[in-house]
JSON list of C-alpha atoms in Angstrom, two decimals:
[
{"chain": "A", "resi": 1, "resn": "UNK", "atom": "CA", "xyz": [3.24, -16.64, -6.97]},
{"chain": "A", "resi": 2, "resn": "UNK", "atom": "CA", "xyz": [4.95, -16.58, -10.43]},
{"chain": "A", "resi": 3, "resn": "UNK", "atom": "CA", "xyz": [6.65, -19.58, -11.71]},
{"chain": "A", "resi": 4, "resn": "UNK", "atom": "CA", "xyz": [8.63, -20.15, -14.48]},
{"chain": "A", "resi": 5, "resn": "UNK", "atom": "CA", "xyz": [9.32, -23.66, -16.20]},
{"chain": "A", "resi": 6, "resn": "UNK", "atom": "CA", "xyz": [11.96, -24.84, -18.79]},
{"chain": "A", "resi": 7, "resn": "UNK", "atom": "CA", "xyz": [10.75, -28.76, -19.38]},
{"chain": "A", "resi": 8, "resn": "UNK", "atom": "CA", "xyz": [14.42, -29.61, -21.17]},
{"chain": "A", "resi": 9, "resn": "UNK", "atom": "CA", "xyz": [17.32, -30.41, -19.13]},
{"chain": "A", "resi": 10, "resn": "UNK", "atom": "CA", "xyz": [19.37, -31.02, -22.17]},
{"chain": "A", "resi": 11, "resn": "UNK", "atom": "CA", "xyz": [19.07, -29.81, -25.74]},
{"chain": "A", "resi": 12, "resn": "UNK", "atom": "CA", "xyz": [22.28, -30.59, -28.22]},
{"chain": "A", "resi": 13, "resn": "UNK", "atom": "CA", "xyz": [22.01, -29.69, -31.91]},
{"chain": "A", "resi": 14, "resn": "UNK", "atom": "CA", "xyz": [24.29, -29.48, -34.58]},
{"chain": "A", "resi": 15, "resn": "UNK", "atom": "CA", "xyz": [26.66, -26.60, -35.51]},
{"chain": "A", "resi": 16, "resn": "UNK", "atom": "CA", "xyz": [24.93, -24.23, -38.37]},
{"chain": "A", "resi": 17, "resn": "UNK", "atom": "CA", "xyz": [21.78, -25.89, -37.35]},
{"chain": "A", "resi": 18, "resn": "UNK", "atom": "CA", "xyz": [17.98, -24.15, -35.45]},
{"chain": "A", "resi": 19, "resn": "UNK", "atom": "CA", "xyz": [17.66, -25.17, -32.00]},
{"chain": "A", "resi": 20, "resn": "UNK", "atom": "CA", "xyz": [14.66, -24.51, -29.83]},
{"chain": "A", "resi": 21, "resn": "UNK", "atom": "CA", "xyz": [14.33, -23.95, -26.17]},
{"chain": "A", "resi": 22, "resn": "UNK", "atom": "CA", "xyz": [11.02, -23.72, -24.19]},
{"chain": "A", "resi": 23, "resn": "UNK", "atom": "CA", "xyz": [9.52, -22.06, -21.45]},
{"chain": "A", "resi": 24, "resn": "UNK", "atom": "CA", "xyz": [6.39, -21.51, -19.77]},
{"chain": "A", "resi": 25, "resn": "UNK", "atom": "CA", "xyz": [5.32, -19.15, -17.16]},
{"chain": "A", "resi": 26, "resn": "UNK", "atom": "CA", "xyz": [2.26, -18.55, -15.08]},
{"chain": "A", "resi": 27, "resn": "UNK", "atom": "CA", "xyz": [1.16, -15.08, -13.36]},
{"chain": "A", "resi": 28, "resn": "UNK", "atom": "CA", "xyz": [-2.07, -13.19, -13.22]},
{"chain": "A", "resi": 29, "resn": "UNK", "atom": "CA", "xyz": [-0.45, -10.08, -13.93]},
{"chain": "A", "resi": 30, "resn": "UNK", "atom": "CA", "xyz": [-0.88, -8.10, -17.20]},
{"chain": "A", "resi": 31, "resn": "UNK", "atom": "CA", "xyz": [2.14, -6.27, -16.84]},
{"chain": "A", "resi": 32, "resn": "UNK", "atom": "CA", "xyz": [5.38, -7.53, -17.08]},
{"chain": "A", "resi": 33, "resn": "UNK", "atom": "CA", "xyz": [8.32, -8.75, -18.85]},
{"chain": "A", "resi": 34, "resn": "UNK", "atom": "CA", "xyz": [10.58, -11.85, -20.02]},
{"chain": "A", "resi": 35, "resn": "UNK", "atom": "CA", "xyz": [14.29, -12.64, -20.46]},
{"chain": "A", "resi": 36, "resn": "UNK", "atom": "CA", "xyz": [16.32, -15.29, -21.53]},
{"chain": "A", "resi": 37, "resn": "UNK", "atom": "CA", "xyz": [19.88, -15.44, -20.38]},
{"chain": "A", "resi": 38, "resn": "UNK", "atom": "CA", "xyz": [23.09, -17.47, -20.94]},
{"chain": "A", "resi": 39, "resn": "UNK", "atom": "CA", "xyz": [25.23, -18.72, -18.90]},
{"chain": "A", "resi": 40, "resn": "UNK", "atom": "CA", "xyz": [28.32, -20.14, -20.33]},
{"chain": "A", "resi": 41, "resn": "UNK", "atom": "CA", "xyz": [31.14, -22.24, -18.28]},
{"chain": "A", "resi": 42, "resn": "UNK", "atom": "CA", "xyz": [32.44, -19.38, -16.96]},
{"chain": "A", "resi": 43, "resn": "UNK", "atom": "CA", "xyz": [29.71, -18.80, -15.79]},
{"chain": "A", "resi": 44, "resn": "UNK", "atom": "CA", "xyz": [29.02, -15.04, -16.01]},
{"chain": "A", "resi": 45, "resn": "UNK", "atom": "CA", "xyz": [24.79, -14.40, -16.34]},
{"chain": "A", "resi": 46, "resn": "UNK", "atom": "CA", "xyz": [25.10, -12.77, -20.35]},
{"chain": "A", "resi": 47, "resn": "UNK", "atom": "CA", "xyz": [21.41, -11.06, -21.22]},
{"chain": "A", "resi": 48, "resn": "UNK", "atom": "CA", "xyz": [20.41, -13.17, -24.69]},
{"chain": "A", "resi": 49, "resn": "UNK", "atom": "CA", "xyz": [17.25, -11.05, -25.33]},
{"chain": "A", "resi": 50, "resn": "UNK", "atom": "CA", "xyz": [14.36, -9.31, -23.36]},
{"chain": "A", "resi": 51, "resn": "UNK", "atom": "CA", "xyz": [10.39, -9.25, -24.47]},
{"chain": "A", "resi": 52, "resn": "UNK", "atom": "CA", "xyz": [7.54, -7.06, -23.02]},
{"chain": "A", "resi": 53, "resn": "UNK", "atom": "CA", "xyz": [4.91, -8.36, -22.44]},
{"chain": "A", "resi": 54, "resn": "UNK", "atom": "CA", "xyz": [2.99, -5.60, -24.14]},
{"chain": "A", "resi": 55, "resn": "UNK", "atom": "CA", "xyz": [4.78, -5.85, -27.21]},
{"chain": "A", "resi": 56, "resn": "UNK", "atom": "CA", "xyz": [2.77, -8.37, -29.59]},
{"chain": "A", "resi": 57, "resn": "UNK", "atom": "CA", "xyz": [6.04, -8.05, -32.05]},
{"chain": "A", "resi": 58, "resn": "UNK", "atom": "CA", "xyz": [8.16, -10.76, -31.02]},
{"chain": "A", "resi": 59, "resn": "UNK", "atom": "CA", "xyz": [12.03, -9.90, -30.22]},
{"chain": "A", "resi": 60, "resn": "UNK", "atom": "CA", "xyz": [15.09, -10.47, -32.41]},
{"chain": "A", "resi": 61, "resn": "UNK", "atom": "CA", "xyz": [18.37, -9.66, -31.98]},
{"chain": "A", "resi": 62, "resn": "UNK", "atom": "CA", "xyz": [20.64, -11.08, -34.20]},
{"chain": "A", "resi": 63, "resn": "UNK", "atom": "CA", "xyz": [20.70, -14.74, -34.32]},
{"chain": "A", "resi": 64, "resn": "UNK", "atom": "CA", "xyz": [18.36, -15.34, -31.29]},
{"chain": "A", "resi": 65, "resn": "UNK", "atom": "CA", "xyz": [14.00, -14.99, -31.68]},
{"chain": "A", "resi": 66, "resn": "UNK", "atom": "CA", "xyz": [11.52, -15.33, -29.43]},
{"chain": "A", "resi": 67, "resn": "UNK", "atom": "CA", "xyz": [8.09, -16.87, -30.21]},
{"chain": "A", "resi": 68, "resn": "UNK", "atom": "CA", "xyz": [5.77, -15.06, -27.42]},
{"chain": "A", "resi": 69, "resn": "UNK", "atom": "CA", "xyz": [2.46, -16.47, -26.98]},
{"chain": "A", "resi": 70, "resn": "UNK", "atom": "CA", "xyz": [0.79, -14.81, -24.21]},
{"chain": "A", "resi": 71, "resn": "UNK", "atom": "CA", "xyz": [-2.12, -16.52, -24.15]},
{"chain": "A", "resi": 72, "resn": "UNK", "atom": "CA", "xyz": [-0.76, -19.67, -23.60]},
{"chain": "A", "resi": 73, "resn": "UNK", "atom": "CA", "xyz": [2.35, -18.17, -21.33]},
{"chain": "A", "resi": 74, "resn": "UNK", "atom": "CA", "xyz": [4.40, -19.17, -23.23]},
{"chain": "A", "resi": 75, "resn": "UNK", "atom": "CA", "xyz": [8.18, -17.83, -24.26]},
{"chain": "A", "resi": 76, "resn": "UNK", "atom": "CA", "xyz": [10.57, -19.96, -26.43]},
{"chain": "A", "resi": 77, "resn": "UNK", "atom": "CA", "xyz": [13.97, -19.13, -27.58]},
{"chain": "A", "resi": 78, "resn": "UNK", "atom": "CA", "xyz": [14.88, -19.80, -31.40]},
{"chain": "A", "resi": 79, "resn": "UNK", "atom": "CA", "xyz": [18.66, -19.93, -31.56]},
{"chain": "A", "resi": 80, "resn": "UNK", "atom": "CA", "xyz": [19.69, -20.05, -35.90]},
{"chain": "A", "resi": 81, "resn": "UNK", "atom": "CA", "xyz": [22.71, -21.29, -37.32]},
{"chain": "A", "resi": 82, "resn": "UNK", "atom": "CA", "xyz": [24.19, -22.22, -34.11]},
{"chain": "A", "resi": 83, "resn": "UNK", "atom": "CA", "xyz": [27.91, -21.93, -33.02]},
{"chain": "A", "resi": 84, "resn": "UNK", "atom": "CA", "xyz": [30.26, -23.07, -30.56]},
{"chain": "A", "resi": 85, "resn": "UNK", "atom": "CA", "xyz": [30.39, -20.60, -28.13]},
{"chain": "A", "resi": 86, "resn": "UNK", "atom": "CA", "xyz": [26.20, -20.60, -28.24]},
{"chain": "A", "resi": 87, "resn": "UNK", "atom": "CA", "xyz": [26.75, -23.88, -25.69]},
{"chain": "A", "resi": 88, "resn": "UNK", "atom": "CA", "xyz": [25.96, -22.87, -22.20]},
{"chain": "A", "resi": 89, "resn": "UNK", "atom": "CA", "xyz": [22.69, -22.85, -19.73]},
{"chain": "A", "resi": 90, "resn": "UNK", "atom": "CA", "xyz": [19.82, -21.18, -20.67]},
{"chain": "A", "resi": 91, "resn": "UNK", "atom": "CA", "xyz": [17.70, -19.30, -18.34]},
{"chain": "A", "resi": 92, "resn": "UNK", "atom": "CA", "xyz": [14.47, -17.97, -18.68]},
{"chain": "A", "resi": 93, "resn": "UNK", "atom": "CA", "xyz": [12.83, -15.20, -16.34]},
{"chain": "A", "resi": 94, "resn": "UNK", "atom": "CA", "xyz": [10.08, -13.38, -15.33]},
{"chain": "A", "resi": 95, "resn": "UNK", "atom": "CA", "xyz": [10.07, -9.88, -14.13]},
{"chain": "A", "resi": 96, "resn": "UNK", "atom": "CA", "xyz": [6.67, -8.80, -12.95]},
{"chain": "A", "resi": 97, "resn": "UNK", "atom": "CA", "xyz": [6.04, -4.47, -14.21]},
{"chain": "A", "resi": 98, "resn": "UNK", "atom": "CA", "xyz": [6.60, -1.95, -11.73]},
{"chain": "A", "resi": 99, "resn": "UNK", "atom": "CA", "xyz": [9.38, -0.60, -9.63]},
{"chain": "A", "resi": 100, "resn": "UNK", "atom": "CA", "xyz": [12.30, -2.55, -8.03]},
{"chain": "A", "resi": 101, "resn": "UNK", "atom": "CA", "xyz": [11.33, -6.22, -9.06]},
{"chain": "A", "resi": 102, "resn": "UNK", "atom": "CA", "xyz": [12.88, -9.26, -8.48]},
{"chain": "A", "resi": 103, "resn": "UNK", "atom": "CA", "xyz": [13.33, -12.16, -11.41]},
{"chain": "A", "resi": 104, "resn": "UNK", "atom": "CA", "xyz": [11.89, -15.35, -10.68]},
{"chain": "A", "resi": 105, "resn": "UNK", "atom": "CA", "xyz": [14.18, -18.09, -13.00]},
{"chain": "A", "resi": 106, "resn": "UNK", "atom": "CA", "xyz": [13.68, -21.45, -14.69]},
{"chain": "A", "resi": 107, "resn": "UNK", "atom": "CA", "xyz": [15.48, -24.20, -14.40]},
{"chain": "A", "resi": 108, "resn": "UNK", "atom": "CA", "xyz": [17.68, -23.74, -16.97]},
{"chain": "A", "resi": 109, "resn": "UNK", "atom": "CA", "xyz": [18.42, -25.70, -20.11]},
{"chain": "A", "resi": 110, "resn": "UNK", "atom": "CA", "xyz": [21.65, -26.59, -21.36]},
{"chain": "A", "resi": 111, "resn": "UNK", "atom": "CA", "xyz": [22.53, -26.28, -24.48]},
{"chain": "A", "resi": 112, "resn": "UNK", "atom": "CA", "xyz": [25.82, -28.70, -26.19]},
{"chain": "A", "resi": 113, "resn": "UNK", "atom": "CA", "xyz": [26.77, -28.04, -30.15]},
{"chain": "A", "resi": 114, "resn": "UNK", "atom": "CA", "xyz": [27.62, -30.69, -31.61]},
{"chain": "A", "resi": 115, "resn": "UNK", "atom": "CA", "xyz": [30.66, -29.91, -34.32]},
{"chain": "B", "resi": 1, "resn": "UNK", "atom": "CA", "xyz": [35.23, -0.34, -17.66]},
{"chain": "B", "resi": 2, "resn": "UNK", "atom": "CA", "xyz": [33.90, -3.35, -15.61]},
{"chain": "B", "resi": 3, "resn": "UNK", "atom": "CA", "xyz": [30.03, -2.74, -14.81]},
{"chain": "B", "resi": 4, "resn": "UNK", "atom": "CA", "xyz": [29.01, -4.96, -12.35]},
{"chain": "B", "resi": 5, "resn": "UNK", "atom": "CA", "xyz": [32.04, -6.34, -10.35]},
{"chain": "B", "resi": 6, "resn": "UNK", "atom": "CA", "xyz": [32.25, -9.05, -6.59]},
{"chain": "B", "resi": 7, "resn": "UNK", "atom": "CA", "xyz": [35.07, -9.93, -4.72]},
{"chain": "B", "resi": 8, "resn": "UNK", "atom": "CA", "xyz": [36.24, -12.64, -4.23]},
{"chain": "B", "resi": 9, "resn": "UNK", "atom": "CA", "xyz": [35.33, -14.25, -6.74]},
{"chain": "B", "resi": 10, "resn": "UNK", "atom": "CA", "xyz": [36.19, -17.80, -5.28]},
{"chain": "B", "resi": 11, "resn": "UNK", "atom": "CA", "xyz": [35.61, -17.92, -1.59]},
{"chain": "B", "resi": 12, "resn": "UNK", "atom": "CA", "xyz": [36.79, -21.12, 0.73]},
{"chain": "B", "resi": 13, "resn": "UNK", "atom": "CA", "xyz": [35.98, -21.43, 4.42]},
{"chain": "B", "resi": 14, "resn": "UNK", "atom": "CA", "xyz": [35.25, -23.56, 7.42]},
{"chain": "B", "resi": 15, "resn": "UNK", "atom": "CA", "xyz": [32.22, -23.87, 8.81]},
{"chain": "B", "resi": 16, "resn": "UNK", "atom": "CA", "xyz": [31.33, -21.60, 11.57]},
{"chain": "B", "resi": 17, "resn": "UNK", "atom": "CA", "xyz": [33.56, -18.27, 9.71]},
{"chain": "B", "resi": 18, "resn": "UNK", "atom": "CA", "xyz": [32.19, -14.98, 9.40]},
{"chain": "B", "resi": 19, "resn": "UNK", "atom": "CA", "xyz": [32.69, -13.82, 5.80]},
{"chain": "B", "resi": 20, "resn": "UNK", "atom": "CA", "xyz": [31.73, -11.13, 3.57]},
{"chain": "B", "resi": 21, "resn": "UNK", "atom": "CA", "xyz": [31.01, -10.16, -0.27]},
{"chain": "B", "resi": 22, "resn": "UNK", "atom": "CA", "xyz": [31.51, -7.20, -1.65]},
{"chain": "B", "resi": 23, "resn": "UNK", "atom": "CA", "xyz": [29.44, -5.71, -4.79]},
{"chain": "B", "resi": 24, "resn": "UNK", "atom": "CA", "xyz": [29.76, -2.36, -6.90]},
{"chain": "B", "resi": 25, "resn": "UNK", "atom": "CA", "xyz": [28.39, -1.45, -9.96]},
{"chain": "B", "resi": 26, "resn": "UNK", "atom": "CA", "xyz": [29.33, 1.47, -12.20]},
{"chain": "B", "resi": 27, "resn": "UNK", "atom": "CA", "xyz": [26.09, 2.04, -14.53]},
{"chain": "B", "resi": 28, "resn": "UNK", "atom": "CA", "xyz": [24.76, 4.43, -12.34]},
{"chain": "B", "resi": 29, "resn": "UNK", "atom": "CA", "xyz": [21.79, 2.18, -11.62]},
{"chain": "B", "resi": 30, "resn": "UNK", "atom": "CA", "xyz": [19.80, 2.55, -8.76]},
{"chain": "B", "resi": 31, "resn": "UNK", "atom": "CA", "xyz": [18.47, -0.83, -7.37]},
{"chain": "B", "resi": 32, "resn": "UNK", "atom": "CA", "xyz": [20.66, -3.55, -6.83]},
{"chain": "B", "resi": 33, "resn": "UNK", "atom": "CA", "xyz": [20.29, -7.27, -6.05]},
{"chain": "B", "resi": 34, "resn": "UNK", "atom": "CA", "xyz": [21.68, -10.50, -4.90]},
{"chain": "B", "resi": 35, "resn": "UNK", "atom": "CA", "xyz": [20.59, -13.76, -5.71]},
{"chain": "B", "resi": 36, "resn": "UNK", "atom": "CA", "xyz": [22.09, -17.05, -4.93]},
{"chain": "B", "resi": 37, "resn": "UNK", "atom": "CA", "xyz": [22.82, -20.44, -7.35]},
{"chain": "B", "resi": 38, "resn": "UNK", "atom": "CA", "xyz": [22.74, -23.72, -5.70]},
{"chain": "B", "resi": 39, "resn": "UNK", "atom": "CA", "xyz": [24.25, -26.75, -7.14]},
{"chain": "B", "resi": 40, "resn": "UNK", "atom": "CA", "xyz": [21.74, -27.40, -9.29]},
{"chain": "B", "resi": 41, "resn": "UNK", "atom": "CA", "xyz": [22.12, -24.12, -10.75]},
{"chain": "B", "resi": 42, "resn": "UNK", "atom": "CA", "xyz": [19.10, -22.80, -9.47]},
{"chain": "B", "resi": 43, "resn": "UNK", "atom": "CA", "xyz": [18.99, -19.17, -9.22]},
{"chain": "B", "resi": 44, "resn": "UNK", "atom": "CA", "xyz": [16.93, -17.24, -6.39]},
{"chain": "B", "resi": 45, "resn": "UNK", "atom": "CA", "xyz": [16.73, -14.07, -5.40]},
{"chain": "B", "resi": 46, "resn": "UNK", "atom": "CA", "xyz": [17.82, -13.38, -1.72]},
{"chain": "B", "resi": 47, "resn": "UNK", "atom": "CA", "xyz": [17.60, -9.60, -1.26]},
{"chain": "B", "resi": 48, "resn": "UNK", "atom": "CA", "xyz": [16.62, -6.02, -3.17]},
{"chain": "B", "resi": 49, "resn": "UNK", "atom": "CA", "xyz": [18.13, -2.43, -2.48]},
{"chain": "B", "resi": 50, "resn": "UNK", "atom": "CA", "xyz": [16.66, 0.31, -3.67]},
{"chain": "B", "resi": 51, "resn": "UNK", "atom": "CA", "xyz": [18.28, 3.80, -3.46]},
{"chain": "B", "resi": 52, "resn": "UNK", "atom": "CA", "xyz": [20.19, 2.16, 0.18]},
{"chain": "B", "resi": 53, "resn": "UNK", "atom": "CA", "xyz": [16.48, 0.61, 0.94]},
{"chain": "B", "resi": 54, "resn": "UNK", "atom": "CA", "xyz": [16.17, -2.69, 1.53]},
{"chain": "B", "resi": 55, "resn": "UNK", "atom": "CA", "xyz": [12.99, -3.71, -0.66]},
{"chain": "B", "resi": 56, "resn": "UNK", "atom": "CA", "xyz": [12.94, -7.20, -1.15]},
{"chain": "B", "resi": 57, "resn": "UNK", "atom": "CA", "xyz": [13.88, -10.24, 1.37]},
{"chain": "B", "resi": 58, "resn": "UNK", "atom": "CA", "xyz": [12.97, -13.66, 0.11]},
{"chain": "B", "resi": 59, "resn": "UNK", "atom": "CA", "xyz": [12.78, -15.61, 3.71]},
{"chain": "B", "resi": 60, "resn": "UNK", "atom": "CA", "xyz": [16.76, -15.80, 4.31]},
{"chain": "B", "resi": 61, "resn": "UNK", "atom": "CA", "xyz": [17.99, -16.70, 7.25]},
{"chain": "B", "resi": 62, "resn": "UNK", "atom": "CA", "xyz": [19.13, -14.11, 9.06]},
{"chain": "B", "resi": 63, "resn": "UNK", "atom": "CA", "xyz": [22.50, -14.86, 9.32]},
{"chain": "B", "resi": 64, "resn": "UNK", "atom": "CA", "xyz": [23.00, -13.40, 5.61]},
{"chain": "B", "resi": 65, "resn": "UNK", "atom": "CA", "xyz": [23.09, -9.73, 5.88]},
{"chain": "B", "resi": 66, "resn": "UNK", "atom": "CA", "xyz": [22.82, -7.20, 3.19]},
{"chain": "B", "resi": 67, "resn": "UNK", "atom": "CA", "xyz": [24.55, -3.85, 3.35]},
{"chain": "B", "resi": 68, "resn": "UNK", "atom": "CA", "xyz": [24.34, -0.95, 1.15]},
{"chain": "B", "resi": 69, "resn": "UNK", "atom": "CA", "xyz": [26.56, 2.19, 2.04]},
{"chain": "B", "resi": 70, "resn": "UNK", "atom": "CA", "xyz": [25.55, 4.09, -1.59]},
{"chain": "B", "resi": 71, "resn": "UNK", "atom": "CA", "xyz": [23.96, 3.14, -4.22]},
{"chain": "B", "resi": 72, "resn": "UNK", "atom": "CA", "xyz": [26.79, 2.24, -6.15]},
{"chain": "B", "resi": 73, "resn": "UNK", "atom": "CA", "xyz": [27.99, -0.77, -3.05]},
{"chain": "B", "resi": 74, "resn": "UNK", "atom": "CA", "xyz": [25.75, -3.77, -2.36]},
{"chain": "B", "resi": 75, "resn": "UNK", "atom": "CA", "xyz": [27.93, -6.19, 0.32]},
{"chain": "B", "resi": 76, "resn": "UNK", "atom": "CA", "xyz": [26.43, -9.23, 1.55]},
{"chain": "B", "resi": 77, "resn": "UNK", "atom": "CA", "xyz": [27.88, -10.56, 5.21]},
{"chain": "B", "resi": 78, "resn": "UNK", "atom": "CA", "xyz": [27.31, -13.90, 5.91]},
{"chain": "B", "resi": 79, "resn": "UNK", "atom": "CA", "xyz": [27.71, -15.08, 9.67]},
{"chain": "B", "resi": 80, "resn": "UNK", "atom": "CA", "xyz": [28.12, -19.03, 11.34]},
{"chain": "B", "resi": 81, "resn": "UNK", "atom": "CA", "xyz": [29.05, -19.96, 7.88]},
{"chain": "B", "resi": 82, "resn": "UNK", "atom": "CA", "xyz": [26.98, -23.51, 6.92]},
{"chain": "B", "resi": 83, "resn": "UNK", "atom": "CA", "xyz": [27.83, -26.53, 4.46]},
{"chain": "B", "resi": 84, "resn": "UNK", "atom": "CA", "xyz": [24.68, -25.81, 2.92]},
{"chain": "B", "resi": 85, "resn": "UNK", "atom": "CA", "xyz": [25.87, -22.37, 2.30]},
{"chain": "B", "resi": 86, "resn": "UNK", "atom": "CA", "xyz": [27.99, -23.26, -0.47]},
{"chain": "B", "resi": 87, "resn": "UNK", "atom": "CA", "xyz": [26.63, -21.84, -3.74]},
{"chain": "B", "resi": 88, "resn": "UNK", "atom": "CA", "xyz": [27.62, -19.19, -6.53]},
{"chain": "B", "resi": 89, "resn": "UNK", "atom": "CA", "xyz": [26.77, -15.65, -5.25]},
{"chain": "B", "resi": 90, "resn": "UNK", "atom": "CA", "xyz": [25.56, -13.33, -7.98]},
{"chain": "B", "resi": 91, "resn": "UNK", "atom": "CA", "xyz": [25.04, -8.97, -7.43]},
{"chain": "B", "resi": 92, "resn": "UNK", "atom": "CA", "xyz": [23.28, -7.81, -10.31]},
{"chain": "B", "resi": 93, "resn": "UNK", "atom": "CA", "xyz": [21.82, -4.39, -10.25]},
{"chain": "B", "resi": 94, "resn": "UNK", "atom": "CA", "xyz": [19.17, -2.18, -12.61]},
{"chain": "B", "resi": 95, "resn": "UNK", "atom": "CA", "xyz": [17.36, 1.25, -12.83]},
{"chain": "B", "resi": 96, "resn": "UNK", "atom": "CA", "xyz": [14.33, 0.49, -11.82]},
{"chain": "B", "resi": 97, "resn": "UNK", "atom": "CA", "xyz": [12.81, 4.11, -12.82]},
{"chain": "B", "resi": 98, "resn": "UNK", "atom": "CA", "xyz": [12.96, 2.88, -16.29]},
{"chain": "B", "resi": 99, "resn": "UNK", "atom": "CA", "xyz": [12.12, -1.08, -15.72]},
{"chain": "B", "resi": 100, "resn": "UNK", "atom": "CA", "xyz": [15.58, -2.00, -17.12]},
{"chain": "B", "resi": 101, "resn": "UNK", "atom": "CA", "xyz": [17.02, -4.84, -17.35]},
{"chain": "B", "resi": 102, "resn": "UNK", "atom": "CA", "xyz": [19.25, -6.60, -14.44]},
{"chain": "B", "resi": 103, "resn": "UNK", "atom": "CA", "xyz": [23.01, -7.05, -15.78]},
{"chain": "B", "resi": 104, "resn": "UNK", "atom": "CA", "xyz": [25.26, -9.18, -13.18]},
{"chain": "B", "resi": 105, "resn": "UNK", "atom": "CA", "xyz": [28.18, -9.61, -12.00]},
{"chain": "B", "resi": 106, "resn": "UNK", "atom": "CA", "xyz": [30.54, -12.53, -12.67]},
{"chain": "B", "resi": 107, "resn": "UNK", "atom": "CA", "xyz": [29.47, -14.19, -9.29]},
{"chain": "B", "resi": 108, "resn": "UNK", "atom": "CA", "xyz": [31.45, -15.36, -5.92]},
{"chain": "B", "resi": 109, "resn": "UNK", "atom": "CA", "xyz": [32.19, -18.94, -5.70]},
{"chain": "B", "resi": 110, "resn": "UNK", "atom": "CA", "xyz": [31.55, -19.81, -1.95]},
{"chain": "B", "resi": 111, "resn": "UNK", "atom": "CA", "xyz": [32.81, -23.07, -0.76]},
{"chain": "B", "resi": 112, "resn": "UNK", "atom": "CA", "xyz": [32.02, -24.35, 3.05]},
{"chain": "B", "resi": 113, "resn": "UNK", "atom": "CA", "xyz": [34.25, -26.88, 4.18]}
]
């Protein structure tokens, strides 16, 4: 079975400042894709930024980066100049290729900014 | 223009109730889900439709229920309500033709007492 794992509870960082949050998976399959969501106290699930796992180019949108390295399964989320309303949990998932599949989640991490 | 609404969205009961959730989405997807948050914020998946066809069902017990009357509606019923049934309730749905992405709904807040 897949498994997903997000080793920091807690991550704070300064306001302006880079902030990095892990993850690590584990499947045998070749096909299949990666997400990172936020979940702020409101607590609505908010899609951050998506990766294939085909794709060697690793995702960007905006602010947020992903560094991919499929070899080692791993999937961390690079979060520049950090703001305010960037505090929330962070979730990352695994979606397996294929039709109709189900996301298997981390833990979560969350994230404080410190002003 | 809301795309993937629940209601309620807070939910308290005594154990024992019968209650229900109700889910629609207006993307025009084609698979919806459900997945459940505990209080450790862990999110699981509980059950798949695709196209009205149930497709996934991650060992729930069966007094949760899933019913989908289109493929726009996803309801969850949940009988002999239980303490440890209090969690966040989240609907999120996809078209899974194209391997999109899920997008979900603000959740249902359900509170046992």
């Amino acid at each position: 079975a897949q498994t997903v794992t997000q080793s920091q509870p807690e991550m704070s960082v300064q306001e302006a400042e880079t902030v990095t949050l892990s993850c690590t998976y584990d499947t045998s399959e070749s096909d299949y894709y990666l997400f990172w969501y936020k979940q702020p106290p409101s607590r609505q699930m908010i899609l951050v930024i998506r990766q294939e796992a085909y794709k060697q180019q690793n995702a960007t949108e905006n602010r947020f980066s992903v560094n991919f390295q499929k070899a080692a399964k791993s999937f961390s989320l690079k979060i520049s100049d950090s703001q305010l309303g960037d505090a929330a949990m962070y979730f990352c998932a695994y979606r397996r290729g294929g039709g109709a599949q189900k996301l298997v989640f981390g833990q979560g991490t969350r994230l404080t900014i410190n002003p | 223009d809301t795309a993937v609404s629940q209601t309620p969205k807070y939910l308290v009961t005594q154990m024992g109730n019968d209650k229900s959730i109700k889910c629609e989405q207006n993307l025009g997807h084609d698979t919806m889900y459900w997945y459940k948050q505990d209080s450790k914020k862990f999110l699981k998946i509980m059950f798949s439709y695709n196209n009205k066809e149930l497709i996934i069902n991650e060992t729930v017990p069966n007094r949760f229920s899933p019913k989908s009357p289109d493929k726009a509606h996803l309801n969850l019923h949940i009988n002999s309500l239980e303490l440890g049934d209090s969690a966040v309730y989240f609907c999120a749905s996809s078209q899974e033709a194209s391997r999109e992405t899920q997008y979900f709904g603000p959740g249902t807040r359900l509170l046992v007492l």
